[in-house]
C-alpha cells in the first residue's frame, strides 16, 4: 500500500465512487467501497481530519512508537486509576514495568497484557491479565 503524502479526500471519494459504479448494487465489492467512502467522510463530519491525517502518517512511519499514557508502580495503583473513570479504550499503560492495554468490556474496563516494544515476554505468561 503506497503512502499518499497530501491526499485530497474529495478526489479519493470521486475515485472510489467511479470504481463502485462498476459493481452491481448490493454486491460485496460495492458495499465495501461505499463503506470506505463513509469511513473517509467520518473524520470530516466529526471535525477530526487533522487527527486522521496524523494517524495516517503514523501508520506508514516505521519509527512509530506506542504512546504509554500512564506508568504505575503497582497493579493496585493502576486499578484505582481504572476505577476513577479516566481511562480510555485502547490506552496503553505500564504497570510494574510491564505493558498493558485498557480494554472496554460490557459495563467495565479492564487491563489486557500487551507487551511494549523491547519488553521480554515469558513463554508461560497469560495473554490476558484481568482483575
Short mmCIF file of N, CA, C and O in Angstrom, two decimals, residues 57-130:
data_model
loop_
_atom_site.label_atom_id
_atom_site.label_comp_id
_atom_site.label_asym_id
_atom_site.label_seq_id
_atom_site.Cartn_x
_atom_site.Cartn_y
_atom_site.Cartn_z
N UNK A 57 -0.32 9.23 8.72
CA UNK A 57 1.14 9.38 8.65
C UNK A 57 1.83 8.36 9.55
O UNK A 57 2.79 7.71 9.15
N UNK A 58 1.34 8.23 10.78
CA UNK A 58 1.95 7.30 11.73
C UNK A 58 1.82 5.85 11.28
O UNK A 58 2.69 5.03 11.57
N UNK A 59 0.75 5.53 10.57
CA UNK A 59 0.53 4.18 10.07
C UNK A 59 1.68 3.75 9.17
O UNK A 59 2.08 2.59 9.18
N UNK A 60 2.23 4.67 8.41
CA UNK A 60 3.31 4.38 7.48
C UNK A 60 4.70 4.67 8.03
O UNK A 60 5.70 4.38 7.39
N UNK A 61 4.77 5.24 9.22
CA UNK A 61 6.05 5.63 9.80
C UNK A 61 6.69 4.42 10.48
O UNK A 61 6.20 3.95 11.50
N UNK A 62 7.82 3.92 9.95
CA UNK A 62 8.44 2.74 10.55
C UNK A 62 9.03 3.00 11.94
O UNK A 62 9.29 2.07 12.68
N UNK A 63 9.21 4.26 12.30
CA UNK A 63 9.76 4.57 13.61
C UNK A 63 8.68 4.85 14.64
O UNK A 63 8.97 5.22 15.77
N UNK A 64 7.42 4.64 14.27
CA UNK A 64 6.30 4.92 15.17
C UNK A 64 6.43 4.12 16.46
O UNK A 64 6.69 2.92 16.45
N UNK A 65 6.27 4.78 17.57
CA UNK A 65 6.33 4.14 18.88
C UNK A 65 4.98 4.28 19.56
O UNK A 65 4.31 5.30 19.44
N UNK A 66 4.59 3.25 20.28
CA UNK A 66 3.35 3.31 21.05
C UNK A 66 3.51 4.33 22.16
O UNK A 66 4.56 4.40 22.80
N UNK A 67 2.47 5.09 22.39
CA UNK A 67 2.50 6.09 23.45
C UNK A 67 1.96 5.47 24.73
O UNK A 67 0.82 5.01 24.77
N UNK A 68 2.79 5.47 25.76
CA UNK A 68 2.37 4.99 27.08
C UNK A 68 1.86 6.22 27.84
O UNK A 68 2.61 7.17 28.07
N UNK A 69 0.58 6.20 28.18
CA UNK A 69 -0.03 7.40 28.78
C UNK A 69 0.16 7.49 30.28
O UNK A 69 0.13 8.58 30.83
N UNK A 70 0.32 6.34 30.95
CA UNK A 70 0.49 6.34 32.40
C UNK A 70 1.43 5.21 32.81
O UNK A 70 1.46 4.16 32.17
N UNK A 71 2.16 5.45 33.89
CA UNK A 71 3.01 4.42 34.47
C UNK A 71 2.63 4.28 35.94
O UNK A 71 2.48 5.28 36.64
N UNK A 72 2.47 3.04 36.37
CA UNK A 72 2.07 2.75 37.75
C UNK A 72 3.08 1.80 38.38
O UNK A 72 3.52 0.85 37.73
N UNK A 73 3.39 2.04 39.64
CA UNK A 73 4.34 1.19 40.35
C UNK A 73 3.72 -0.17 40.68
O UNK A 73 4.41 -1.19 40.66
N UNK A 74 2.42 -0.18 40.96
CA UNK A 74 1.76 -1.43 41.35
C UNK A 74 0.45 -1.61 40.60
O UNK A 74 -0.14 -0.64 40.10
N UNK A 75 -0.03 -2.84 40.58
CA UNK A 75 -1.32 -3.13 39.97
C UNK A 75 -2.44 -2.44 40.75
O UNK A 75 -3.42 -1.98 40.17
N UNK A 76 -2.28 -2.35 42.06
CA UNK A 76 -3.28 -1.69 42.90
C UNK A 76 -3.45 -0.22 42.47
O UNK A 76 -4.57 0.27 42.35
N UNK A 77 -2.33 0.47 42.25
CA UNK A 77 -2.38 1.87 41.80
C UNK A 77 -3.10 1.96 40.45
O UNK A 77 -3.92 2.85 40.22
N UNK A 78 -2.79 1.04 39.56
CA UNK A 78 -3.40 1.04 38.23
C UNK A 78 -4.90 0.77 38.32
O UNK A 78 -5.70 1.42 37.63
N UNK A 79 -5.29 -0.17 39.18
CA UNK A 79 -6.71 -0.48 39.35
C UNK A 79 -7.49 0.71 39.91
O UNK A 79 -8.63 0.96 39.51
N UNK A 80 -6.87 1.47 40.81
CA UNK A 80 -7.52 2.68 41.34
C UNK A 80 -7.76 3.69 40.23
O UNK A 80 -8.82 4.29 40.14
N UNK A 81 -6.75 3.87 39.38
CA UNK A 81 -6.89 4.79 38.26
C UNK A 81 -7.98 4.31 37.31
O UNK A 81 -8.82 5.09 36.86
N UNK A 82 -7.99 3.01 37.03
CA UNK A 82 -9.00 2.44 36.14
C UNK A 82 -10.40 2.68 36.70
O UNK A 82 -11.32 3.06 35.97
N UNK A 83 -10.57 2.51 38.00
CA UNK A 83 -11.87 2.71 38.65
C UNK A 83 -12.28 4.18 38.69
O UNK A 83 -13.47 4.48 38.84
N UNK A 84 -11.33 5.09 38.50
CA UNK A 84 -11.63 6.53 38.55
C UNK A 84 -12.47 6.99 37.36
O UNK A 84 -13.04 8.08 37.38
N UNK A 85 -12.52 6.18 36.31
CA UNK A 85 -13.30 6.55 35.13
C UNK A 85 -12.53 7.40 34.14
O UNK A 85 -13.09 7.87 33.15
N UNK A 86 -11.24 7.60 34.34
CA UNK A 86 -10.44 8.44 33.46
C UNK A 86 -9.80 7.67 32.31
O UNK A 86 -9.25 8.26 31.40
N UNK A 87 -9.88 6.35 32.34
CA UNK A 87 -9.25 5.51 31.31
C UNK A 87 -10.05 5.56 30.02
O UNK A 87 -11.27 5.76 30.03
N UNK A 88 -9.35 5.35 28.91
CA UNK A 88 -9.99 5.28 27.60
C UNK A 88 -9.64 3.95 26.95
O UNK A 88 -8.54 3.43 27.13
N UNK A 89 -10.57 3.41 26.18
CA UNK A 89 -10.38 2.15 25.49
C UNK A 89 -9.13 2.22 24.62
O UNK A 89 -8.90 3.22 23.93
N UNK A 90 -8.31 1.19 24.65
CA UNK A 90 -7.08 1.03 23.85
C UNK A 90 -5.92 1.88 24.37
O UNK A 90 -4.86 1.89 23.75
N UNK A 91 -6.07 2.55 25.48
CA UNK A 91 -4.98 3.32 26.07
C UNK A 91 -3.90 2.36 26.55
O UNK A 91 -4.18 1.31 27.10
N UNK A 92 -2.64 2.72 26.31
CA UNK A 92 -1.51 1.87 26.71
C UNK A 92 -0.90 2.40 28.00
O UNK A 92 -0.66 3.61 28.13
N UNK A 93 -0.65 1.50 28.95
CA UNK A 93 -0.08 1.87 30.25
C UNK A 93 1.03 0.87 30.60
O UNK A 93 1.11 -0.23 30.05
N UNK A 94 1.86 1.27 31.56
CA UNK A 94 2.90 0.38 32.08
C UNK A 94 2.62 0.18 33.56
O UNK A 94 2.44 1.15 34.30
N UNK A 95 2.56 -1.08 33.97
CA UNK A 95 2.30 -1.42 35.37
C UNK A 95 3.46 -2.29 35.85
O UNK A 95 3.71 -3.36 35.28
N UNK A 96 4.17 -1.79 36.86
CA UNK A 96 5.32 -2.52 37.42
C UNK A 96 6.28 -2.97 36.31
O UNK A 96 6.76 -4.10 36.30
N UNK A 97 6.50 -2.07 35.33
CA UNK A 97 7.44 -2.35 34.26
C UNK A 97 6.92 -3.15 33.10
O UNK A 97 7.65 -3.42 32.15
N UNK A 98 5.64 -3.55 33.12
CA UNK A 98 5.06 -4.35 32.03
C UNK A 98 3.96 -3.58 31.31
O UNK A 98 3.23 -2.81 31.92
N UNK A 99 3.83 -3.83 30.01
CA UNK A 99 2.85 -3.14 29.20
C UNK A 99 1.47 -3.77 29.26
O UNK A 99 1.33 -4.99 29.26
N UNK A 100 0.46 -2.90 29.30
CA UNK A 100 -0.93 -3.31 29.30
C UNK A 100 -1.74 -2.37 28.42
O UNK A 100 -1.33 -1.23 28.18
N UNK A 101 -2.89 -2.85 27.96
CA UNK A 101 -3.82 -2.02 27.20
C UNK A 101 -5.15 -1.99 27.97
O UNK A 101 -5.59 -3.02 28.48
N UNK A 102 -5.76 -0.82 28.03
CA UNK A 102 -7.08 -0.70 28.62
C UNK A 102 -8.08 -1.24 27.60
O UNK A 102 -8.03 -0.89 26.43
N UNK A 103 -8.97 -2.12 28.07
CA UNK A 103 -9.95 -2.74 27.18
C UNK A 103 -11.34 -2.53 27.76
O UNK A 103 -11.57 -2.76 28.95
N UNK A 104 -12.26 -2.08 26.91
CA UNK A 104 -13.65 -1.89 27.34
C UNK A 104 -14.40 -3.22 27.19
O UNK A 104 -14.45 -3.79 26.11
N UNK A 105 -14.94 -3.67 28.29
CA UNK A 105 -15.81 -4.84 28.29
C UNK A 105 -17.23 -4.36 28.61
O UNK A 105 -17.39 -3.23 29.07
N UNK A 106 -18.23 -5.17 28.41
CA UNK A 106 -19.59 -4.72 28.73
C UNK A 106 -19.69 -4.26 30.19
O UNK A 106 -19.47 -5.04 31.12
N UNK A 107 -19.92 -2.98 30.37
CA UNK A 107 -20.13 -2.42 31.70
C UNK A 107 -18.89 -2.08 32.50
O UNK A 107 -18.98 -1.61 33.63
N UNK A 108 -17.70 -2.31 31.94
CA UNK A 108 -16.49 -2.01 32.71
C UNK A 108 -15.25 -1.99 31.81
O UNK A 108 -15.29 -2.39 30.67
N UNK A 109 -14.17 -1.47 32.39
CA UNK A 109 -12.87 -1.52 31.75
C UNK A 109 -12.00 -2.52 32.49
O UNK A 109 -12.18 -2.76 33.69
N UNK A 110 -11.02 -3.09 31.79
CA UNK A 110 -10.04 -3.97 32.42
C UNK A 110 -8.70 -3.78 31.71
O UNK A 110 -8.63 -3.04 30.72
N UNK A 111 -7.67 -4.41 32.22
CA UNK A 111 -6.36 -4.38 31.59
C UNK A 111 -6.12 -5.69 30.88
O UNK A 111 -6.41 -6.76 31.40
N UNK A 112 -5.57 -5.60 29.67
CA UNK A 112 -5.14 -6.78 28.93
C UNK A 112 -3.63 -6.68 28.77
O UNK A 112 -3.12 -5.62 28.43
N UNK A 113 -2.94 -7.75 29.02
CA UNK A 113 -1.49 -7.76 28.87
C UNK A 113 -1.15 -7.48 27.42
O UNK A 113 -1.64 -8.13 26.50
N UNK A 114 -0.34 -6.46 27.18
CA UNK A 114 0.05 -6.06 25.83
C UNK A 114 1.49 -5.55 25.90
O UNK A 114 1.73 -4.38 26.14
N UNK A 115 2.45 -6.46 25.73
CA UNK A 115 3.85 -6.08 25.87
C UNK A 115 4.22 -4.89 24.99
O UNK A 115 3.73 -4.74 23.87
N UNK A 116 5.08 -4.06 25.53
CA UNK A 116 5.57 -2.89 24.82
C UNK A 116 6.87 -3.25 24.09
O UNK A 116 7.50 -4.27 24.40
N UNK A 117 7.26 -2.43 23.14
CA UNK A 117 8.46 -2.68 22.36
C UNK A 117 9.66 -2.88 23.29
O UNK A 117 9.86 -2.14 24.24
N UNK A 118 10.42 -3.92 23.00
CA UNK A 118 11.61 -4.21 23.77
C UNK A 118 11.36 -4.97 25.06
O UNK A 118 12.29 -5.32 25.77
N UNK A 119 10.11 -5.25 25.36
CA UNK A 119 9.78 -5.95 26.59
C UNK A 119 9.86 -7.45 26.38
O UNK A 119 9.29 -7.98 25.43
N UNK A 120 10.56 -8.12 27.26
CA UNK A 120 10.66 -9.58 27.19
C UNK A 120 9.35 -10.19 27.69
O UNK A 120 8.80 -9.73 28.69
N UNK A 121 8.87 -11.21 27.01
CA UNK A 121 7.64 -11.88 27.40
C UNK A 121 7.97 -13.32 27.75
O UNK A 121 8.57 -14.03 26.95
N UNK A 122 7.57 -13.72 28.94
CA UNK A 122 7.82 -15.10 29.37
C UNK A 122 6.91 -16.04 28.60
O UNK A 122 5.75 -15.71 28.32
N UNK A 123 7.40 -17.23 28.29
CA UNK A 123 6.65 -18.19 27.48
C UNK A 123 5.33 -18.61 28.10
O UNK A 123 4.34 -18.80 27.41
N UNK A 124 5.25 -18.70 29.42
CA UNK A 124 4.01 -19.15 30.06
C UNK A 124 3.12 -18.00 30.51
O UNK A 124 2.13 -18.21 31.17
N UNK A 125 3.46 -16.78 30.11
CA UNK A 125 2.69 -15.60 30.53
C UNK A 125 1.35 -15.58 29.84
O UNK A 125 1.23 -15.80 28.64
N UNK A 126 0.31 -15.31 30.58
CA UNK A 126 -1.07 -15.29 30.08
C UNK A 126 -1.25 -14.12 29.12
O UNK A 126 -0.70 -13.05 29.33
N UNK A 127 -2.05 -14.32 28.08
CA UNK A 127 -2.38 -13.25 27.13
C UNK A 127 -3.16 -12.15 27.80
O UNK A 127 -2.96 -10.99 27.54
N UNK A 128 -4.10 -12.51 28.67
CA UNK A 128 -4.93 -11.51 29.31
C UNK A 128 -4.70 -11.56 30.81
O UNK A 128 -4.63 -12.62 31.41
N UNK A 129 -4.56 -10.40 31.40
CA UNK A 129 -4.34 -10.30 32.84
C UNK A 129 -5.42 -9.41 33.40
O UNK A 129 -5.23 -8.22 33.60
N UNK A 130 -6.61 -9.97 33.57
CA UNK A 130 -7.72 -9.14 34.04
C UNK A 130 -8.04 -9.47 35.48
O UNK A 130 -8.13 -10.61 35.87
#
